[in-house]
Amino acid sequence: MVKADKIAVEGVVKEALPNATFKVELTQEGYQGHLVNAYLSGKMRMNYIKVLEGDRVTVEISIYDLNRGIITFRHKPGEDHKTIPEEINLDKTEVLPGTKDLL
């Protein structure tokens, strides 16, 4: 959950800098093309989550300083988290055998 004075946006890591700092280019609408200096969050460091150039990440940016941010999540390659897979049809509801009485 993002705090009230922070904005969570998606971006792509363009360059790895020393001390776990990265240049991230934002890709979300309204922020496209903006470069941010971002560092890894404490939980990502603690869990040894590696971030490389080209990775898609979520960055929290303070509304007071739009040039610095914190990388809070690294997205899996090839995964688009905003779409629902086609094999899941939300219009159909299946009733399991023996549970019809519960409805």
Coordinates of N, CA and C in Angstrom, one line a residue, residues 23-103:
K23 N 19.0 3.9 -12.5 CA 18.3 4.9 -13.2 C 17.1 4.2 -13.8
V24 N 15.9 4.7 -13.5 CA 14.7 4.0 -14.0 C 13.9 5.0 -14.9
E25 N 13.5 4.5 -16.1 CA 12.7 5.3 -17.0 C 11.3 4.9 -16.8
L26 N 10.4 5.9 -16.4 CA 9.0 5.6 -16.1 C 8.3 5.3 -17.4
T27 N 7.4 4.3 -17.4 CA 6.6 3.9 -18.6 C 5.1 4.1 -18.4
Q28 N 4.7 4.5 -17.2 CA 3.2 4.6 -17.0 C 2.7 5.9 -17.6
E29 N 1.4 5.9 -18.0 CA 0.9 7.1 -18.6 C 1.0 8.3 -17.7
G30 N 1.3 9.5 -18.3 CA 1.5 10.7 -17.5 C 2.9 10.9 -17.0
Y31 N 3.7 9.8 -17.0 CA 5.1 9.9 -16.5 C 6.1 9.4 -17.5
Q32 N 5.6 9.1 -18.7 CA 6.5 8.4 -19.7 C 7.7 9.3 -20.0
G33 N 8.9 8.5 -20.0 CA 10.1 9.2 -20.4 C 10.8 9.8 -19.3
H34 N 10.2 10.0 -18.1 CA 10.9 10.7 -17.0 C 11.9 9.7 -16.3
L35 N 13.1 10.2 -16.1 CA 14.2 9.4 -15.5 C 14.2 9.7 -14.0
V36 N 14.3 8.6 -13.2 CA 14.3 8.7 -11.7 C 15.5 8.0 -11.2
N37 N 16.2 8.5 -10.2 CA 17.2 7.8 -9.5 C 16.5 7.0 -8.4
A38 N 16.6 5.7 -8.4 CA 15.9 4.9 -7.4 C 16.9 3.9 -6.8
Y39 N 16.6 3.6 -5.5 CA 17.3 2.6 -4.8 C 16.4 1.5 -4.3
L40 N 17.0 0.3 -3.9 CA 16.2 -0.8 -3.5 C 15.6 -0.6 -2.2
S41 N 14.4 -1.1 -2.0 CA 13.8 -1.0 -0.6 C 14.5 -2.0 0.3
G42 N 14.3 -1.8 1.6 CA 14.9 -2.7 2.6 C 14.5 -4.1 2.4
K43 N 13.2 -4.4 2.2 CA 12.8 -5.8 2.0 C 13.4 -6.5 0.8
M44 N 13.6 -5.7 -0.3 CA 14.2 -6.3 -1.5 C 15.7 -6.6 -1.2
R45 N 16.3 -5.8 -0.4 CA 17.7 -6.1 0.0 C 17.8 -7.3 0.9
M46 N 16.9 -7.3 1.9 CA 16.8 -8.4 2.9 C 16.6 -9.7 2.2
N47 N 15.7 -9.8 1.2 CA 15.4 -11.0 0.5 C 16.2 -11.3 -0.7
Y48 N 17.3 -10.6 -0.9 CA 18.3 -10.8 -2.0 C 17.6 -10.8 -3.3
I49 N 16.7 -9.9 -3.6 CA 16.1 -9.8 -4.9 C 17.0 -8.9 -5.8
K50 N 17.4 -9.5 -6.9 CA 18.3 -8.9 -7.8 C 17.6 -8.1 -8.8
V51 N 18.1 -6.9 -9.2 CA 17.5 -6.1 -10.2 C 18.5 -5.8 -11.2
L52 N 18.2 -6.1 -12.5 CA 19.2 -5.9 -13.6 C 18.6 -4.9 -14.6
E53 N 19.5 -4.4 -15.5 CA 19.1 -3.5 -16.5 C 18.0 -4.2 -17.4
G54 N 17.0 -3.5 -17.7 CA 15.9 -4.0 -18.5 C 14.7 -4.6 -17.7
D55 N 14.9 -4.7 -16.4 CA 13.8 -5.3 -15.6 C 12.7 -4.2 -15.4
R56 N 11.4 -4.7 -15.4 CA 10.3 -3.8 -15.2 C 10.1 -3.8 -13.7
V57 N 10.0 -2.6 -13.1 CA 9.9 -2.5 -11.7 C 8.8 -1.5 -11.3
T58 N 8.3 -1.5 -10.0 CA 7.4 -0.5 -9.5 C 8.2 0.4 -8.6
V59 N 8.1 1.7 -8.8 CA 8.9 2.7 -8.0 C 7.9 3.6 -7.3
E60 N 8.2 3.8 -6.0 CA 7.5 4.8 -5.2 C 8.2 6.1 -5.2
I61 N 7.5 7.2 -5.7 CA 8.1 8.5 -5.8 C 7.4 9.4 -4.8
S62 N 8.2 10.2 -4.1 CA 7.6 11.2 -3.2 C 7.1 12.4 -4.0
I63 N 6.0 12.9 -3.6 CA 5.4 14.1 -4.3 C 6.2 15.3 -4.1
Y64 N 7.2 15.3 -3.2 CA 8.0 16.5 -2.9 C 9.3 16.5 -3.7
D65 N 9.8 15.3 -4.1 CA 11.0 15.2 -4.9 C 10.8 14.1 -6.0
L66 N 10.5 14.6 -7.2 CA 10.1 13.6 -8.3 C 11.3 13.0 -9.0
N67 N 12.5 13.3 -8.5 CA 13.7 12.8 -9.2 C 14.3 11.6 -8.4
R68 N 13.8 11.3 -7.2 CA 14.3 10.1 -6.5 C 13.1 9.2 -6.1
G69 N 13.4 7.9 -6.0 CA 12.4 7.0 -5.7 C 12.9 5.7 -5.1
I70 N 12.0 4.8 -4.7 CA 12.4 3.6 -4.0 C 11.8 2.4 -4.9
I71 N 12.6 1.5 -5.3 CA 12.1 0.3 -6.0 C 11.5 -0.6 -5.0
T72 N 10.2 -0.9 -5.1 CA 9.5 -1.7 -4.2 C 9.1 -3.1 -4.7
F73 N 9.1 -3.3 -6.1 CA 8.7 -4.5 -6.6 C 9.4 -4.7 -8.0
R74 N 9.8 -5.9 -8.3 CA 10.4 -6.3 -9.6 C 9.4 -7.3 -10.2
H75 N 8.9 -6.9 -11.4 CA 7.9 -7.7 -12.1 C 8.6 -8.9 -12.8
K76 N 7.9 -10.0 -12.9 CA 8.5 -11.2 -13.6 C 8.5 -10.9 -15.0
P77 N 9.6 -11.4 -15.7 CA 9.7 -11.1 -17.2 C 8.6 -11.8 -17.9
G78 N 8.0 -11.0 -18.9 CA 7.0 -11.6 -19.8 C 5.6 -11.7 -19.1
E79 N 5.5 -11.1 -17.9 CA 4.2 -11.2 -17.3 C 3.5 -9.8 -17.2
D80 N 2.3 -9.7 -17.7 CA 1.6 -8.5 -17.6 C 0.5 -8.6 -16.5
H81 N 0.7 -8.0 -15.4 CA -0.2 -8.2 -14.3 C -1.5 -7.5 -14.4
K82 N -1.7 -6.7 -15.4 CA -3.0 -5.9 -15.5 C -4.0 -6.7 -16.3
T83 N -3.7 -7.8 -16.9 CA -4.7 -8.5 -17.7 C -5.0 -9.8 -17.0
I84 N -6.3 -10.3 -17.3 CA -6.7 -11.6 -16.7 C -6.5 -12.6 -17.8
P85 N -6.0 -13.8 -17.5 CA -5.8 -14.8 -18.5 C -7.1 -15.2 -19.2
E86 N -7.0 -15.5 -20.5 CA -8.2 -15.8 -21.3 C -8.9 -17.1 -20.8
E87 N -8.2 -18.0 -20.2 CA -8.8 -19.3 -19.8 C -9.7 -19.1 -18.5
I88 N -9.6 -17.9 -17.9 CA -10.5 -17.6 -16.7 C -11.7 -16.8 -17.3
N89 N -12.9 -17.4 -17.2 CA -14.1 -16.7 -17.6 C -14.9 -16.4 -16.4
L90 N -15.0 -15.1 -16.1 CA -15.6 -14.6 -14.9 C -17.2 -14.6 -15.0
D91 N -17.7 -14.8 -16.2 CA -19.1 -14.8 -16.4 C -19.8 -16.2 -16.0
K92 N -19.0 -17.3 -16.2 CA -19.5 -18.6 -15.8 C -19.2 -18.9 -14.3
T93 N -20.2 -19.4 -13.7 CA -20.0 -19.8 -12.3 C -20.3 -21.3 -12.2
E94 N -19.3 -22.0 -11.7 CA -19.4 -23.5 -11.6 C -19.8 -23.8 -10.2
V95 N -20.7 -24.8 -10.0 CA -21.0 -25.2 -8.7 C -20.4 -26.6 -8.5
L96 N -19.7 -26.8 -7.5 CA -19.0 -28.1 -7.2 C -20.1 -29.0 -6.7
P97 N -19.9 -30.3 -7.0 CA -20.8 -31.3 -6.5 C -20.9 -31.3 -5.0
G98 N -22.1 -31.4 -4.4 CA -22.3 -31.4 -3.0 C -22.3 -30.1 -2.3
T99 N -22.1 -29.0 -3.1 CA -22.2 -27.7 -2.5 C -23.4 -26.9 -2.9
K100 N -24.3 -27.5 -3.6 CA -25.5 -26.8 -4.1 C -26.3 -26.3 -3.0
D101 N -26.4 -27.0 -1.9 CA -27.2 -26.7 -0.7 C -26.7 -25.4 0.0
L102 N -25.4 -25.1 -0.2 CA -24.8 -23.9 0.4 C -25.2 -22.6 -0.2
L103 N -25.7 -22.7 -1.5 CA -26.0 -21.5 -2.2 C -27.3 -20.9 -1.8

